[in-house]
């Protein structure tokens, strides 16, 4: 069983569910027609199926290693990466001015989804480069842009993000890395960074580190942090990689998953760096990089959900066990059918959320309208947290569908679960995503959420005649959720945070049901997509109620047990 | 951070929640007084903390291997196993007639819980021996009992279960292994068995395989299967391990977890075996072995939930990140507090279910009353499936509490999740447990379930004055669940199976809330156990509603999508 790119599903979602078509009415994306979209999806899908997916198991079995301070990548990665780079697939949404295709982020999102299905460990490399391209395009000087962007976009060089330090993880503001001016416009960057994904790679000519560090006059906390470009090799006068910079990979982590992706401890020892953005403005620049990276990480979860679903379905169709009718395979058992259908329905729902998020980003970019930007900002933590939660949950369901075979590593089902697990943690843990949703993303008093719920309810109203049994539960759920939101925005932060994870998931339940309904309507209210929508709405949507019950508890009683009591009971 | 045996918690549960005291009023268990109980728990706990827990990480890092056809166990396992055997801890519930202590299964359950926390891979060895002791005690001839039981109880020999074959997993009746009479009362057993846990061990003098195979006149399906004792070494005239039998370990599986536990492919090539129980009565004998083994596997989940909780709490108390009050550690963050408190509350709830299950087994044994036996039979699939589901969910939450550190293998948090994952699959997948609950365990028309719900409601009634905010939601939930049960028992099997996993979990939610309430009442309605009960009842119990919504869908719409359509959408 090999991965098959879900081109038809992506095309259906783009055209009928997330209204990708409206991008074409903007000047910026007027060229992203159906034929271009089709060609992009088809070609990228083919690359994922034929070139990238085959290196996924080898990368797990033979992890990347560190030899003499240099990363030696897993078998086949170099060739697969070169195919990505040569095909122009590192970042199709990169600006045309620097050699990019200037395509919508939405298409990039679909490509990231497919590449993640094929090989999460390898895909992380271009994903980080995408984030760097975006950060540089938004914040770097023209010189830096001119020097770095074409190389990053072509995939000749790759990018990394250096935020975390041993004592500064979720609390980035606690970092201690320093940057001292060298007097020539450059800075000497010193410090240790951990969890640096693809901190080195043997298939690119240079590795470009974006490093957060504090200038001598930087205040404590996040407001005193600046961002620096610190390349592994210092570009020479021609822009070619020259002498080695004062930095090194100290060690690689031994991890639960993504064995093919080297997770590095990096040491910067007075390494030469160039300021990106304003002095002390590093966090703002980093957030640019992180915001779309969060959508990208959400797509990693979705890609794994897709791959796990394909694998589980194939097994369920092939494995005979017990007396059943139909195909004679275990897919005929009610509980197996439930699991596989759940995987299908969940993957569809969260993929729709992520693509709607991407469309909002593109519309914000194309129109400059604040409403679109607010929509994108609202959906980003949901795409990230829910995408990765569903990715992990579906990978675990996939293991269960395989029975005993699921626990055997050669099967590959377990690898999906191990690989995707980190996506719930990195790029801001899913708890932090949920805090972002109920705090920063509700600073508008809930306006962006209400605008989205208005659309959900309008669609339910419109479907009331055709599909009353689907429309009504969604309308009710949206109303419940709206009331919960009205309650939430009136609460203190501690009360919001106590139920934030449940709130985010409840939101995703309502949205998932909504996109399923749109799919059913596009199908005319009858057929397989309607069947899948019905499954989701009847069996999965009801979860929102118990989630809202948790939300409404707030922090009530949460601190009743003292720390000592928590240890004692 | 090392494991601390939860002696106080176990004692509290036994004395105040599951009414272990009533066992002492029976003749059979009159000697299991508080002092004996305390001594047993304390000594076993000490062994787990000091001797077993230290081999857990080494066993993961240096798995058991196969060398020249023999298993070489992980570092330290042999010494730890000998301490288990010499202390008499292999099976404290074994019959006194053959050298056992004849203690209640309830105490064995508490010990299994602690040993699973300490090292799941190693604990699997005595757990399988326990099942074999039980099967032999119930079904074997006096000669076999006299020869094998004392050696198994002392831990000199260990036991295995040989059911699964490549084409016969959940469908045991499909097995093809054969047994031909040798004419001297023995049989020649031939066939391949897979997933054989501890199929060989280098720290015992003999390995005793209980093998399911078909006699020449055995009908197809489960009714033609017989059970055989097939020892690795044939006992000589003195009962000592003699010449090697015609069987071998062909290979070990490369697994997601429990690396220390060798999972063997076994080849029996006309190996000498002795019939256990009746000809063609193998399934009945196997079910004896499996029933209590299912409770044992549930305890594996609970043990991992406990260990993961201890580790997560310790980390949350130690790790500083962000500005918070109190301890200054991440435990003060609302979402971390939520996760850790969830771990505490869930572990308590499912442990209570398993101990109540064990008490019912013991009361059935001591009194012979059918009601206790029905209670035990009803609770067994819940203990197994919910115990292992919670074990895995809590291990995953534990990873999340650790943030990035959780993904690094050295931390040990990921090992819990990898190890416990198989418990949801083996000994009958959790889907099969749920099918057992809604089919076989409801053949009484729901009588056993209603009897238990009567107790739940009576306790809620009794608590209505003291703790109205806890009693009322439980009463309502029990009523909802009773109505769902009344509906369920009227349905066709397919409709029951479609929602069986949700039904089992909903049942566990109601029972968990009930036992939390008993704990709160025992505390007088105020204090940390009451706080924990409130957390569970307000935030976790509400899940039962969405689960019941799933149950009530039955198979409606589940097969609407054809297999082709499932592949296409």
Tab-separated table of N, CA, C and O in Angstrom, chain B residues 35 92 105 147 159 169 171 205 215 225 231 262 323 364 510 520 525 542:
chain	number	residue	atom	x	y	z
B	35	UNK	N	-4.373	-5.753	58.510
B	35	UNK	CA	-2.924	-5.853	58.713
B	35	UNK	C	-2.260	-6.658	57.594
B	35	UNK	O	-1.203	-6.270	57.083
B	92	UNK	N	-0.204	-14.087	44.095
B	92	UNK	CA	-0.610	-14.218	45.510
B	92	UNK	C	-2.009	-14.810	45.646
B	92	UNK	O	-2.386	-15.277	46.723
B	105	UNK	N	-8.239	-12.071	44.717
B	105	UNK	CA	-7.838	-11.497	43.429
B	105	UNK	C	-7.713	-9.974	43.555
B	105	UNK	O	-6.926	-9.336	42.857
B	147	UNK	N	2.055	-31.354	38.923
B	147	UNK	CA	3.373	-31.159	38.323
B	147	UNK	C	3.681	-29.690	38.054
B	147	UNK	O	4.775	-29.196	38.354
B	159	UNK	N	4.530	-19.118	32.353
B	159	UNK	CA	3.478	-19.592	31.451
B	159	UNK	C	3.236	-18.641	30.298
B	159	UNK	O	3.477	-17.435	30.418
B	169	UNK	N	-6.676	-14.107	14.352
B	169	UNK	CA	-6.421	-13.161	15.435
B	169	UNK	C	-7.665	-13.040	16.284
B	169	UNK	O	-7.960	-13.908	17.103
B	171	UNK	N	-10.480	-13.605	15.341
B	171	UNK	CA	-11.283	-14.782	15.012
B	171	UNK	C	-10.490	-16.042	15.345
B	171	UNK	O	-9.929	-16.703	14.470
B	205	UNK	N	13.327	-21.789	34.657
B	205	UNK	CA	13.862	-23.102	34.294
B	205	UNK	C	13.052	-23.770	33.193
B	205	UNK	O	13.543	-24.695	32.533
B	215	UNK	N	-7.898	-31.076	17.230
B	215	UNK	CA	-7.725	-32.526	17.119
B	215	UNK	C	-8.203	-32.970	15.738
B	215	UNK	O	-8.957	-32.245	15.077
B	225	UNK	N	-11.871	-26.745	18.953
B	225	UNK	CA	-10.532	-26.380	19.434
B	225	UNK	C	-10.277	-26.979	20.818
B	225	UNK	O	-11.150	-26.965	21.680
B	231	UNK	N	5.231	-27.882	27.222
B	231	UNK	CA	6.364	-27.230	27.886
B	231	UNK	C	7.588	-27.153	26.978
B	231	UNK	O	7.768	-28.019	26.110
B	262	UNK	N	9.779	-9.893	25.059
B	262	UNK	CA	9.952	-10.516	23.746
B	262	UNK	C	8.622	-11.043	23.213
B	262	UNK	O	7.962	-11.862	23.858
B	323	UNK	N	5.421	33.717	33.915
B	323	UNK	CA	5.205	34.352	35.226
B	323	UNK	C	3.925	33.817	35.845
B	323	UNK	O	2.830	34.063	35.363
B	364	UNK	N	-17.841	-13.575	44.219
B	364	UNK	CA	-18.419	-14.687	43.472
B	364	UNK	C	-17.775	-16.000	43.881
B	364	UNK	O	-18.460	-17.017	44.073
B	510	UNK	N	-20.159	6.996	34.068
B	510	UNK	CA	-21.131	6.964	35.163
B	510	UNK	C	-20.510	6.286	36.390
B	510	UNK	O	-20.615	6.776	37.519
B	520	UNK	N	-15.745	11.025	48.073
B	520	UNK	CA	-16.069	12.328	48.673
B	520	UNK	C	-16.900	12.142	49.936
B	520	UNK	O	-16.677	12.823	50.949
B	525	UNK	N	-17.442	14.907	52.664
B	525	UNK	CA	-17.960	15.938	51.759
B	525	UNK	C	-17.110	17.192	51.656
B	525	UNK	O	-17.546	18.204	51.111
B	542	UNK	N	-19.835	14.849	31.988
B	542	UNK	CA	-20.739	15.293	30.904
B	542	UNK	C	-20.488	14.609	29.563
B	542	UNK	O	-21.379	14.566	28.719
